[in-house]
Amino acid sequence: MLKINHKTLFFFLFISFAFKANSQLLSQKLTTNWSFQEQDEAKWYPAKVPGEVHVDLMANKLIPDPFYRDNEKKLQWIEKENWDYKSAFSVLPDVFSKQHIELIFDGLDTYADVYLNGKLILQANNMFRQWKIDVKKVLKLKDNKLLIRFRSAQNTVDSLAKADVPFVIPDNPRTYARKAQFHFGWDWGPKLTGCGIWKEVRLEGYDQKPIEKPFVAPINVELVQQPDEKGTSFYFKIDGKPIYMKGANYIPSDAFVTRMTKNDYRKMLLMAKDANMNMLRVWGGGIYESDDFYDLCDSLGIHVWQDFMFAGAMVPGDKAFFDNVREEVKYQVKRLRHHKSIVLWCGNNEIDEAFNRWGWQNQFRIPPKDSAKLWNDYTRLFRDSIPKWLKEVDGSRPYISSSPKYGWGVKNSFTEGDSHYWGVWWGNEDFETFENKTGRFVSEYGMQAMPNYSSVLKFTQPQDRYLFSEILRHHQKAGNGFDKLNVYLKNYIIDSAKINKLSVEDYTYLTQCVQYYGFKNMILIHRSKAPYNMGTLLWQLNDCWPVVSWSITDYYDRAPKAAWYAVKEAYRDDVKAERDVVKPKDLKLTNPKITYQIKGNQIILKSASFAKYVFVDITGYKGKLSDNYFDLEVGKEKVITFDLKELKGKVFVVKLKSLWDVIGK
């Protein structure tokens, strides 16, 4: 038995107290007094930190809204320029007194040379890493000058790709940059390749470095992939219980990610929760999301499938790139691993499928030797290196190297692994094709629709509001997108001869109806295949700007599109929704002569004949209704509710539209 006298105890307590005092970490944010300029222009403007250059340019009225009309293409010059950010600051005396002082950047986007008091202290090259520099010897108590010089990411990747020629890394030079890949444009997003100090900047002072707490796994999760009589299973066990995953893919909710607030995230994630979702896949072409996102997923009981930030392009194989990614992986996993919401790490989005099935070898005329190197570099990163690095910081969660395991043209995609089935939409196949082509876990599939008409009004002028105008085409980024949409309108909703005669408002309504029909029935087919199928994650929950897309919510106000209501019903567990047995175009509709009355926060509707896809639109209302785009039976009242507080003191008008109003004309 150990004996401790009073003197020993006092000495022990003194040492303990001294250690805690010395290990105290003091922090000072450096988020004020920033300005920016186009490099070497010598004209500085106020800047916001965290922020990004396009947002700063807008705030200073130096550029118009990039989302309006076709302004996006008029602002491409921004990505070709270099930009400077500067600040002056004094150090808090308590911080300055510490033996060690680190300057910490939680996020620099992307190629940045950092100068403190005229000395180059950092050359950053990864948007997803945290950068720490010991600046004790460079700092002064007062009048410190911090300058960050950002180099054009587009110019940089173009230069890197050119230097590698004749070796070509498909399919875009963007792959050289450890930067959000969607910044370089996507089939639902604008090309706004900017830069900026996109996360917090601070000083941290300490005498003894704080000890890192040991990691304890917050959740017991297993990805079960076991051979069975039909192939190989793919499902999640959470705390020993198999869970059928109902959800969606999540992209950044704003093309300018720094504009997202906690309230914005809350509204977006409640849209998922209220649609009865229990999983979101954070897609690999965006960003590792903010702490607010994961905190909210934790509290809402939403499981997160977390991709690493790689999508649709092969990767460089040099040591510098691998070292950079290693630091990124370790930092991001350590940052996020305490969240119980995260149940899977996934190496990348669609790169395995792309290399094997997208025809890159012919398109880029890749010789066999280069093709072998590309595949070797790919496997070294995603099948060897990332799982090794991941195990060092979080060995508690499952990892898969790529999503999907097999492409949608491969038979095995229906019997093992997760599947991205794009025969619907890209292959113009009917929604019912899933009867025979539902995989074990469908992690991508979708159907497009126009954004809400209120959004169309925001990004167009009156002269733009005719079908397939140049401005509408600018807000449709998918190849042959309108042609594909029209195939589904013709197959399910309306005679093809009538499509080109539609107003933009009616066309918007009909595309949302076909998206409603598609998602409802595809989900119900998937769910009917359980337990063979154990997950359905539609593409996509959200938009990053106003655009024709697969999203079930609108960019503005995060308002629901028609399909959101369909998904909400199809994902219910308490009531089993029924599949449609008749296509809307085959219904014998007559004028329903719908009437309504308003009582408090209720709208009570009646119909003289069967009404399909009744759309209730309240002018100026930015919330969601309890139901919309519903069917109305003869002689039955339908009561829907809305948030009366949002319309308090406002004069509003209720407008109704049903399918008969458009196709019955």
PDB file of C-alpha atoms in Angstrom, residues 3 6 62 70 78 127 144 159 207 225 231 241 316 347 383 388 417 452 469 483 499 501 514 519 522 636 658:
ATOM      1  CA  LYS A   3       1.685   5.938   1.792  1.00  0.00           C
ATOM      2  CA  HIS A   6       0.988  15.780   3.581  1.00  0.00           C
ATOM      3  CA  LEU A  62     -17.912  45.061 -58.084  1.00  0.00           C
ATOM      4  CA  ASP A  70     -26.161  34.204 -67.575  1.00  0.00           C
ATOM      5  CA  ILE A  78     -12.313  36.014 -61.861  1.00  0.00           C
ATOM      6  CA  MET A 127      -8.391  23.551 -49.293  1.00  0.00           C
ATOM      7  CA  ASN A 144       1.481  42.855 -37.243  1.00  0.00           C
ATOM      8  CA  SER A 159      -0.198  24.503 -65.925  1.00  0.00           C
ATOM      9  CA  ASP A 207       3.525  26.907 -22.848  1.00  0.00           C
ATOM     10  CA  GLN A 225     -21.121  -7.735 -46.988  1.00  0.00           C
ATOM     11  CA  GLY A 231     -24.843 -12.531 -54.494  1.00  0.00           C
ATOM     12  CA  LYS A 241     -29.408  -3.926 -35.473  1.00  0.00           C
ATOM     13  CA  PRO A 316      -1.776  12.130 -59.736  1.00  0.00           C
ATOM     14  CA  GLY A 347     -12.780   6.674 -50.849  1.00  0.00           C
ATOM     15  CA  ARG A 383      -7.255   0.591 -51.887  1.00  0.00           C
ATOM     16  CA  LYS A 388      -4.021   2.466 -43.958  1.00  0.00           C
ATOM     17  CA  GLY A 417     -21.935  -3.701 -53.489  1.00  0.00           C
ATOM     18  CA  ASN A 452     -39.820  26.191 -58.474  1.00  0.00           C
ATOM     19  CA  SER A 469     -34.609  30.146 -73.971  1.00  0.00           C
ATOM     20  CA  ASP A 483     -34.453  16.533 -74.330  1.00  0.00           C
ATOM     21  CA  ILE A 499     -44.834  20.140 -74.933  1.00  0.00           C
ATOM     22  CA  LYS A 501     -46.664  24.917 -76.687  1.00  0.00           C
ATOM     23  CA  VAL A 514     -43.060  13.692 -63.404  1.00  0.00           C
ATOM     24  CA  PHE A 519     -39.268   9.255 -57.119  1.00  0.00           C
ATOM     25  CA  MET A 522     -38.783   4.153 -57.710  1.00  0.00           C
ATOM     26  CA  LYS A 636     -63.694  14.169 -49.763  1.00  0.00           C
ATOM     27  CA  SER A 658     -54.159  20.494 -61.106  1.00  0.00           C
TER      28      SER A 658
END
